[in-house]
Coordinates of C-alpha atoms in Angstrom, one line a residue:
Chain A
X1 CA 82.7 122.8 96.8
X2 CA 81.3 119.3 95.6
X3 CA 80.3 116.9 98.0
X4 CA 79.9 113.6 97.3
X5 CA 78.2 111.2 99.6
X6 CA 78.5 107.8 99.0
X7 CA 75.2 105.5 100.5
X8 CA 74.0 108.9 100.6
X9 CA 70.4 106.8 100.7
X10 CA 71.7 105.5 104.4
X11 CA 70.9 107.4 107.7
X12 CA 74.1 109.1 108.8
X13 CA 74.4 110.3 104.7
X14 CA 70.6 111.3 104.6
X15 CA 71.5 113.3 107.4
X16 CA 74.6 115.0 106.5
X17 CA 72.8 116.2 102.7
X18 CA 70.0 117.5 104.0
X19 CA 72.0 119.4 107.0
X20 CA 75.0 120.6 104.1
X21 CA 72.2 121.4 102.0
X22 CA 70.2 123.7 104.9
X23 CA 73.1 124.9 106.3
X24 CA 76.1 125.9 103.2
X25 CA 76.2 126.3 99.7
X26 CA 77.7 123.4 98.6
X27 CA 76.4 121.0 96.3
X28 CA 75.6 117.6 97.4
X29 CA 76.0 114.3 95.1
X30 CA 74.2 111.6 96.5
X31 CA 75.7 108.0 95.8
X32 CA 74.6 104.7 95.6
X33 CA 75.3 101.1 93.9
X34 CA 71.8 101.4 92.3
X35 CA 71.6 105.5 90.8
X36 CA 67.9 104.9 90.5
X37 CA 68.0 104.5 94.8
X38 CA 70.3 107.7 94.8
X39 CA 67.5 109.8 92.5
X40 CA 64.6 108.4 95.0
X41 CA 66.8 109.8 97.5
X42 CA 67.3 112.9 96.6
X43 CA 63.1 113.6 95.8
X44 CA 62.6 112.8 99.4
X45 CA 65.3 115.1 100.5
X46 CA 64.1 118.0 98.2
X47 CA 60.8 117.5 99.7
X48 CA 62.4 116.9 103.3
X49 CA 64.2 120.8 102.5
X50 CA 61.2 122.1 101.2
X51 CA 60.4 124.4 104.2
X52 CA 63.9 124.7 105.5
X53 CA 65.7 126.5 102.2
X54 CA 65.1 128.0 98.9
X55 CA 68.6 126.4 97.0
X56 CA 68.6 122.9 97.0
X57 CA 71.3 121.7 95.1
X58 CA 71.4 118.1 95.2
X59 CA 71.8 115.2 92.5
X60 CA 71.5 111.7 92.1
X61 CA 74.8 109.6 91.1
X62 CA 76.0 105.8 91.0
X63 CA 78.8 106.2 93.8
X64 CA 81.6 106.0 91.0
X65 CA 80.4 108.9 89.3
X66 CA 79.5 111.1 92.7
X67 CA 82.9 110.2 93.9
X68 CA 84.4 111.5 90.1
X69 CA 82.9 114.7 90.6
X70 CA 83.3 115.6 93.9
X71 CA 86.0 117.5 95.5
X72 CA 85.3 115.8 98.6
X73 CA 83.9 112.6 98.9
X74 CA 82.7 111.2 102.5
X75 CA 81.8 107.3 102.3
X76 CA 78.9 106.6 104.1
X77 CA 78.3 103.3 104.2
X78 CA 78.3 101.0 106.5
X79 CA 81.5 99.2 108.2
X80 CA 81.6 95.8 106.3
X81 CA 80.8 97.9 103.1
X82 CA 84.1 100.0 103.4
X83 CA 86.4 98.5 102.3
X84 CA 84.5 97.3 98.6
X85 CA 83.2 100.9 98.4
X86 CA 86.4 102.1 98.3
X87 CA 87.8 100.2 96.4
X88 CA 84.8 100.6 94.0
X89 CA 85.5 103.9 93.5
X90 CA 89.3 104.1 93.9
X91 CA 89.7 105.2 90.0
X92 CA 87.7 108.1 90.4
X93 CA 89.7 109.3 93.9
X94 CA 93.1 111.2 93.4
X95 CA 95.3 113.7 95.1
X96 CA 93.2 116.5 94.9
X97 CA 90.2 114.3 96.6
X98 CA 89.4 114.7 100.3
X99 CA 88.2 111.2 101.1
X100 CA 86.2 111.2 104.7
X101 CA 85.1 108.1 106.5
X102 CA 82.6 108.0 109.5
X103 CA 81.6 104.0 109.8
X104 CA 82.4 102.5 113.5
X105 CA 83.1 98.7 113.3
X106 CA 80.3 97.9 116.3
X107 CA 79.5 94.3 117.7
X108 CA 76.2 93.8 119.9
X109 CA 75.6 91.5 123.1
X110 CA 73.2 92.1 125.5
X111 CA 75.2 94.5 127.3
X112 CA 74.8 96.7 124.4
X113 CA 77.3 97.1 121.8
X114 CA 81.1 96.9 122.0
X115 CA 83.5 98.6 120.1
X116 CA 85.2 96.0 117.2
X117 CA 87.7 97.3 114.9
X118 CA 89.0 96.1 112.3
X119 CA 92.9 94.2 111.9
X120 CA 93.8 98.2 110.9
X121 CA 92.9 99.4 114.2
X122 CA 90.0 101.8 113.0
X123 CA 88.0 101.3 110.1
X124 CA 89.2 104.8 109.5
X125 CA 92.9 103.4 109.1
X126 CA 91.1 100.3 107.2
X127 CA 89.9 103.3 104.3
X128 CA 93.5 104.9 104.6
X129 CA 94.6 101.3 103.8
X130 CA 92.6 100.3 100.7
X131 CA 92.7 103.9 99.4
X132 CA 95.1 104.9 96.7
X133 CA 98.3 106.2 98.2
X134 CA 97.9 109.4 96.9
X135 CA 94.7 109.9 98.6
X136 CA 94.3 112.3 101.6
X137 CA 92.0 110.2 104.2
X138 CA 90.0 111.9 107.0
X139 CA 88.2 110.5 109.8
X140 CA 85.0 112.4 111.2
X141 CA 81.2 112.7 111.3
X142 CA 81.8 109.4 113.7
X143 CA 79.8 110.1 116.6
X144 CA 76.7 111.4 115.8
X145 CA 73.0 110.6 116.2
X146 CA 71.2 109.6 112.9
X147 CA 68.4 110.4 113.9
X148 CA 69.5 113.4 115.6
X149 CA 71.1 114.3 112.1
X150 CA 68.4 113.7 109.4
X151 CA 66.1 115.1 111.9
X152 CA 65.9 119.2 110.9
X153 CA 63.7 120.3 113.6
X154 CA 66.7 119.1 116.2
X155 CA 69.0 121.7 116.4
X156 CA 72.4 120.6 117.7
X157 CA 74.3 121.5 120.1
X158 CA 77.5 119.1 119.4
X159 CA 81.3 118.0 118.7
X160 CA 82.6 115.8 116.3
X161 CA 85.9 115.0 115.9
X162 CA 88.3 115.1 113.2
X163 CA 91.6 113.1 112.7
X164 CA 94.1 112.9 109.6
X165 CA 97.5 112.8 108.6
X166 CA 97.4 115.3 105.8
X167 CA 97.1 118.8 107.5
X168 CA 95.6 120.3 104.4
X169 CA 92.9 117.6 104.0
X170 CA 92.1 117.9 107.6
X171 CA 91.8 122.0 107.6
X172 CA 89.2 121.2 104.4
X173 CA 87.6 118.7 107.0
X174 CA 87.5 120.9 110.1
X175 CA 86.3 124.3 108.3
X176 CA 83.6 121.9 106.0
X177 CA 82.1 120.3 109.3
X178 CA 82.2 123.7 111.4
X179 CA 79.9 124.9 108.0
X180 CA 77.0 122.8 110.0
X181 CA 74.9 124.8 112.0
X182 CA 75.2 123.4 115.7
X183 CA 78.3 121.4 115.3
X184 CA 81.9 122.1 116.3
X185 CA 84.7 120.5 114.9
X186 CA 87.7 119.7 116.6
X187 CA 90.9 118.0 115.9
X188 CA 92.2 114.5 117.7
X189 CA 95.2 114.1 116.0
X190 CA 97.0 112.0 113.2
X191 CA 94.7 108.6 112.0
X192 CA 96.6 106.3 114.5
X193 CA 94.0 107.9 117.1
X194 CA 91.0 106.5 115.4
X195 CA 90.2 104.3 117.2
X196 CA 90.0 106.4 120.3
X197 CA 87.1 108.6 118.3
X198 CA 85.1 105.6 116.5
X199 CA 84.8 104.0 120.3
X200 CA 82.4 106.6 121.2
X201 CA 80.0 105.8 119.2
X202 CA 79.6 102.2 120.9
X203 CA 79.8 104.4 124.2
X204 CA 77.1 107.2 122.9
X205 CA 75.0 104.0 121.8
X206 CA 74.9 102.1 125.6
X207 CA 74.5 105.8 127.3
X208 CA 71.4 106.2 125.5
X209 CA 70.5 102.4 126.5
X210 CA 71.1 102.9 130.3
X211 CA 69.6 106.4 131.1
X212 CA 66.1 107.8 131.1
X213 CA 65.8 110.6 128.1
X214 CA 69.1 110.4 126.9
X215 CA 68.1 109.2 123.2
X216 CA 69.9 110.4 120.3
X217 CA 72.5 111.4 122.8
X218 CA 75.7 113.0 121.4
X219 CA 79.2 114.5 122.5
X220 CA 80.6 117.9 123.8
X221 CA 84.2 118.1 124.7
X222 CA 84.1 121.1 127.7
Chain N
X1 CA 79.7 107.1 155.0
X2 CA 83.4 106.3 155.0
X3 CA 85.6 106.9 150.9
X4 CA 89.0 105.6 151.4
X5 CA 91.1 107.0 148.6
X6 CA 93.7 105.1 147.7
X7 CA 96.7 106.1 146.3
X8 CA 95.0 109.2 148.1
X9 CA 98.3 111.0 147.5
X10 CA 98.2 110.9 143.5
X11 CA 97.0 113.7 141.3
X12 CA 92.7 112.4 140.9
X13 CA 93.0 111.0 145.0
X14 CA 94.0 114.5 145.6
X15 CA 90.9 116.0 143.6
X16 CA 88.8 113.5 144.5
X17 CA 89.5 114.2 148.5
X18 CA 89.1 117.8 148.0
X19 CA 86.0 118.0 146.4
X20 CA 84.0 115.2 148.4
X21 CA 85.5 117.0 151.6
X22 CA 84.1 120.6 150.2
X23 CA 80.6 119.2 148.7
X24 CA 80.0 116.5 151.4
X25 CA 79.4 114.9 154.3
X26 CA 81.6 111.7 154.0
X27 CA 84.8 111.0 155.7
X28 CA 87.3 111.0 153.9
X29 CA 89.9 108.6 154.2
X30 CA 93.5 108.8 152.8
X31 CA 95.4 105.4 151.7
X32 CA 99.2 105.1 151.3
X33 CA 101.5 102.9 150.7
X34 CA 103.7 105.0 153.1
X35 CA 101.1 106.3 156.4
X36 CA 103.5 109.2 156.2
X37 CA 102.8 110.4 153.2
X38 CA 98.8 109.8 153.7
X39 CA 99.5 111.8 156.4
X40 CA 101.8 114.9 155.1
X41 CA 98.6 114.7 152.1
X42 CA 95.9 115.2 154.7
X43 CA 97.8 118.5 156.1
X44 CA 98.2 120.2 152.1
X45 CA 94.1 119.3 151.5
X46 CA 93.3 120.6 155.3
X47 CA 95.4 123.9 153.7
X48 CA 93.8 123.9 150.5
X49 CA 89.9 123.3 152.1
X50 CA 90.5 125.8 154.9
X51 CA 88.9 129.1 152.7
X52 CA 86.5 127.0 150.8
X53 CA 84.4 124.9 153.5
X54 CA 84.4 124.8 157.6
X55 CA 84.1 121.1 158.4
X56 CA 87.1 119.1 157.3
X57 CA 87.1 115.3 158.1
X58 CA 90.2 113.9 156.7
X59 CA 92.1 111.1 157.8
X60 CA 95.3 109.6 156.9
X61 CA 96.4 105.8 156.9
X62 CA 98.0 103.0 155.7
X63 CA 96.2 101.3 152.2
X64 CA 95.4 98.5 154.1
X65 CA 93.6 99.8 157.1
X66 CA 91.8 103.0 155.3
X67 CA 90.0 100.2 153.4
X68 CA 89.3 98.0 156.1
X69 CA 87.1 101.2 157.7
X70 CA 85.8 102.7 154.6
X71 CA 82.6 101.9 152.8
X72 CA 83.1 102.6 149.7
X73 CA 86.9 102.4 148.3
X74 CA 88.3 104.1 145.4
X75 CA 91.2 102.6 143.7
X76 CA 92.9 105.8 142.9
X77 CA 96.6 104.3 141.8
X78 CA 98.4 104.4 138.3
X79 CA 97.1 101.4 136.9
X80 CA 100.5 99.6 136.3
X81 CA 99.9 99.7 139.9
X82 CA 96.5 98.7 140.4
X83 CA 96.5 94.5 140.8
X84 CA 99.0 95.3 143.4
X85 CA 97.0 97.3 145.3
X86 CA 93.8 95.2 145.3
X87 CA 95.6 92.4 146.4
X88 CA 97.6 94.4 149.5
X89 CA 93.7 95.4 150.5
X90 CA 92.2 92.3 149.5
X91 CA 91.5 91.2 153.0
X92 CA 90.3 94.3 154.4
X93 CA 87.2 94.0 151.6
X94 CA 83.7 92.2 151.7
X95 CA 80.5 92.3 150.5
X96 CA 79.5 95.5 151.9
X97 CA 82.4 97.6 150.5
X98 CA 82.4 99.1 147.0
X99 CA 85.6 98.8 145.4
X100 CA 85.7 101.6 142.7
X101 CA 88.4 102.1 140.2
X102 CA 88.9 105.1 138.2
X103 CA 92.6 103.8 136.5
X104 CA 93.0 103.5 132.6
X105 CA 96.0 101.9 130.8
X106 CA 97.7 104.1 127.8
X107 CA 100.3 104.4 125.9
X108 CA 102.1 107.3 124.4
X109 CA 104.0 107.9 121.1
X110 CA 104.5 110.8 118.8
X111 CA 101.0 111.3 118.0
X112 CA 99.7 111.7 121.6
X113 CA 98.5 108.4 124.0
X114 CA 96.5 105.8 122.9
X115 CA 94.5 103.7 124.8
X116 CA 96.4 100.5 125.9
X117 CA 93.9 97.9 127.9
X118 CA 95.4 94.9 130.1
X119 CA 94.5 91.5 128.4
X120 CA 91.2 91.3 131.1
X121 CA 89.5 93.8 128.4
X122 CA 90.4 97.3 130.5
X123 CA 91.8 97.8 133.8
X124 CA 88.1 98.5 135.1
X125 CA 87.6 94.5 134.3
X126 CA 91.3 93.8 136.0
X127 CA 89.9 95.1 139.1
X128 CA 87.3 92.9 139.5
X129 CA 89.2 89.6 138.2
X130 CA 91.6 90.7 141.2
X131 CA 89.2 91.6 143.8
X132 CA 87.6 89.4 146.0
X133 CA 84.2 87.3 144.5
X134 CA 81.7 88.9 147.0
X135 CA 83.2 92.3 146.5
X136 CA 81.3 94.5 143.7
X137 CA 83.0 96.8 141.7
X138 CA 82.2 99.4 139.6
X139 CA 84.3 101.9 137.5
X140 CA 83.9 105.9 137.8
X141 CA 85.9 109.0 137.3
X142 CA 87.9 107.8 134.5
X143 CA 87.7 110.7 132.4
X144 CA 87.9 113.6 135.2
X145 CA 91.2 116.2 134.0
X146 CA 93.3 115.6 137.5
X147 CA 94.3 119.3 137.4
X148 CA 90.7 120.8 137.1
X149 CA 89.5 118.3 139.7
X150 CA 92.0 119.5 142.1
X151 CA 91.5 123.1 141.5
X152 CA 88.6 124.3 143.6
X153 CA 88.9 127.5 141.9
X154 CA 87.8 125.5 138.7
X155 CA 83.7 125.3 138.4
X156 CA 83.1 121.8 137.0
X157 CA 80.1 121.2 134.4
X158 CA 81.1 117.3 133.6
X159 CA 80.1 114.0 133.1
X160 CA 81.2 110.4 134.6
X161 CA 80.3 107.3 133.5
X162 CA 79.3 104.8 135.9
X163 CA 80.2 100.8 135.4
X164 CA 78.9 97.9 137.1
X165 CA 77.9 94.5 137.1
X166 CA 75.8 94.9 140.6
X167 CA 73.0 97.5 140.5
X168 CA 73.1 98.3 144.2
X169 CA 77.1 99.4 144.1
X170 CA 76.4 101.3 140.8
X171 CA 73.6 103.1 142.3
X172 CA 75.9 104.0 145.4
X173 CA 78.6 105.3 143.1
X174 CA 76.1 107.1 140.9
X175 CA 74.8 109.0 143.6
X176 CA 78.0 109.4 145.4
X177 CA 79.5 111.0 142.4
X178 CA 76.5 113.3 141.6
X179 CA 77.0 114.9 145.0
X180 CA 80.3 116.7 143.4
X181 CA 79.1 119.8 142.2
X182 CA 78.9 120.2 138.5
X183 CA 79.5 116.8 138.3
X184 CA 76.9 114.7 136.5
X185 CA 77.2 110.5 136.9
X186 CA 75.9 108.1 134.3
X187 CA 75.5 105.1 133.9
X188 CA 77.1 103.2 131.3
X189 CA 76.1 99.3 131.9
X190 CA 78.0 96.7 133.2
X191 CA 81.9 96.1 133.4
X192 CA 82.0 94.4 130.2
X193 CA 81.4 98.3 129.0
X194 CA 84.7 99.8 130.5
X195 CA 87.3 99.8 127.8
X196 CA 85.3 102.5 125.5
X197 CA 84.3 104.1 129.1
X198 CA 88.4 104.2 129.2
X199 CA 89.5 105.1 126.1
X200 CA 87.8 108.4 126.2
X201 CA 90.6 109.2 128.7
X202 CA 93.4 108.8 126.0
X203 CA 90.7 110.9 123.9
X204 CA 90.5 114.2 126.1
X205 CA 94.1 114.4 126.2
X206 CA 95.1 114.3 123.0
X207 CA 92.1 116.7 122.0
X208 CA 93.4 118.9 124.9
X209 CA 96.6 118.3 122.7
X210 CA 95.4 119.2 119.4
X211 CA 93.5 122.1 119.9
X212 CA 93.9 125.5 121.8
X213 CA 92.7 126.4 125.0
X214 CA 91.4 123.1 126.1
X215 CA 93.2 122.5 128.3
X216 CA 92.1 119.7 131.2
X217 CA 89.1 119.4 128.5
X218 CA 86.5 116.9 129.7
X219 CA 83.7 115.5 128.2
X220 CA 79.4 116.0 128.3
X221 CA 77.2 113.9 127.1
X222 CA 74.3 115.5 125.8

């Protein structure tokens, strides 16, 4: 399967290639606006892999042309970059394309941060919106540690959680993300429960902030 | 110290008064709308505690007058129901009582619940706009599964998360709640951080929904 990951230079998509590229056999297409960004990317992930797997498999791509040859395509960016990103790429999407979304809409105080979706109710149904109709969209990959993720020598131990309205798109989803070593998918349900999953991340984000050693922290549904 | 439960006679009070009986010292107080009922409660937990623990200090009362003795009062009433019951007790609070509320507004539809907050922000927030100024409150045992709580066959490995405004009541919940065995309390800032402390609640269930053999699914942060 082809992957496509669009911002694929950011930190949740840095994590995500070199943990697909470690851990399956899939081939990973890095995106970016700029393709020269995406092919510096992808040296420092080769060399990141170096000691963690003999087939790396990963290429370079303005995000139009990772999302054209990707069978799915997981957009990577962050929130207030959605919406353009998808539409950016929307010719290159079509019914055969799994498109996956993992941006939380976040605000910060000093509190900590606060979940703040958008007028669709999840920036996962925002993506579902401003995708082509034909489009399946899945939400997951919300709720994990960056740093956590990109970091190979952590080996996890976590859940993320997967909601869609196409059951076929979702399966892809659930069986693609179970392919990581140390995380378990699970399913929440249809895309009108987004907003349930992205306000974790806010909540994983102030756990972290209010308790000793609890950096990074993540999510296990037990 | 004194926990009044009130609502003591609902599904979490029940749990709640069974499992601080079994893994504590405190005395446990049982609130009611009806003093009957608190009553007829306190016989079915003295039942259920007789083969798990020898020294059973229950009590049964009025709402009112459980939280005029206790130190510590949890708010355990469906949350359509909770403003009521902070003002009925309103007078029987002050500065040394905690006022803890565990309640979280949803809402169902076809797709499971969703998490539907009162226009304070969550019902955690509601609480202390309806409570008395010098009383601090904190939210706690949102996210518990009623049934496994009230199961003392059911070995708990779980997380709460633990918010307050005043440190002092937070640190008395925190370490109140980590004296439930296999129960783990964190804290998660102040009130302002309640609604995504809540809307995991809506979460658990419809994962519990979703996928099998999780049911009364809870959550770990790790």
């Amino acid at each position: 399967m082809r992957i496509a990951l669009l911002g694929g230079t950011g930190d949740i998509g840095e994590g995500l290639a070199l943990r697909f590229t470690r851990d399956t056999s899939h081939e990973i297409l890095i995106g970016s606006r700029d393709p020269e960004k995406a092919r510096d990317a992808v040296a420092d992930y080769e060399a990141a892999l170096e000691d963690h797997t003999d087939s790396v498999d990963i290429k370079g791509f303005v995000n139009e042309m990772a999302a054209d040859r990707a069978d799915v395509v997981v957009c990577s960016v962050p929130p207030y970059h959605v919406g353009d990103t998808v539409d950016a790429v929307a010719d290159s999407l079509d019914s055969d394309t799994v498109l996956v979304t993992p941006a939380v809409g976040m605000k910060g105080d000093e509190d900590g941060l606060h979940y703040h979706p958008p007028s669709a109710g999840s920036v996962t149904e925002l993506v579902a919106e401003r995708a082509p109709d034909e489009v399946p969209v899945v939400g997951a990959f919300h709720n994990l540690a960056a740093g956590a993720l990109a970091d190979l020598e952590t080996e996890l131990d976590l859940d993320t959680l997967v909601v869609a309205d196409d059951e076929a798109a979702r399966d892809t989803v659930l069986n693609l993300a179970g392919e990581l070593e140390g995380l378990r998918a699970l399913a929440a349900g249809p895309l009108a429960n987004a907003a349930e999953v992205e306000s974790v991340t806010p909540l994983v984000i102030n756990i972290a902030k209010y308790n000793d050693d609890m950096h990074d922290v993540g999510v296990k549904w037990v």
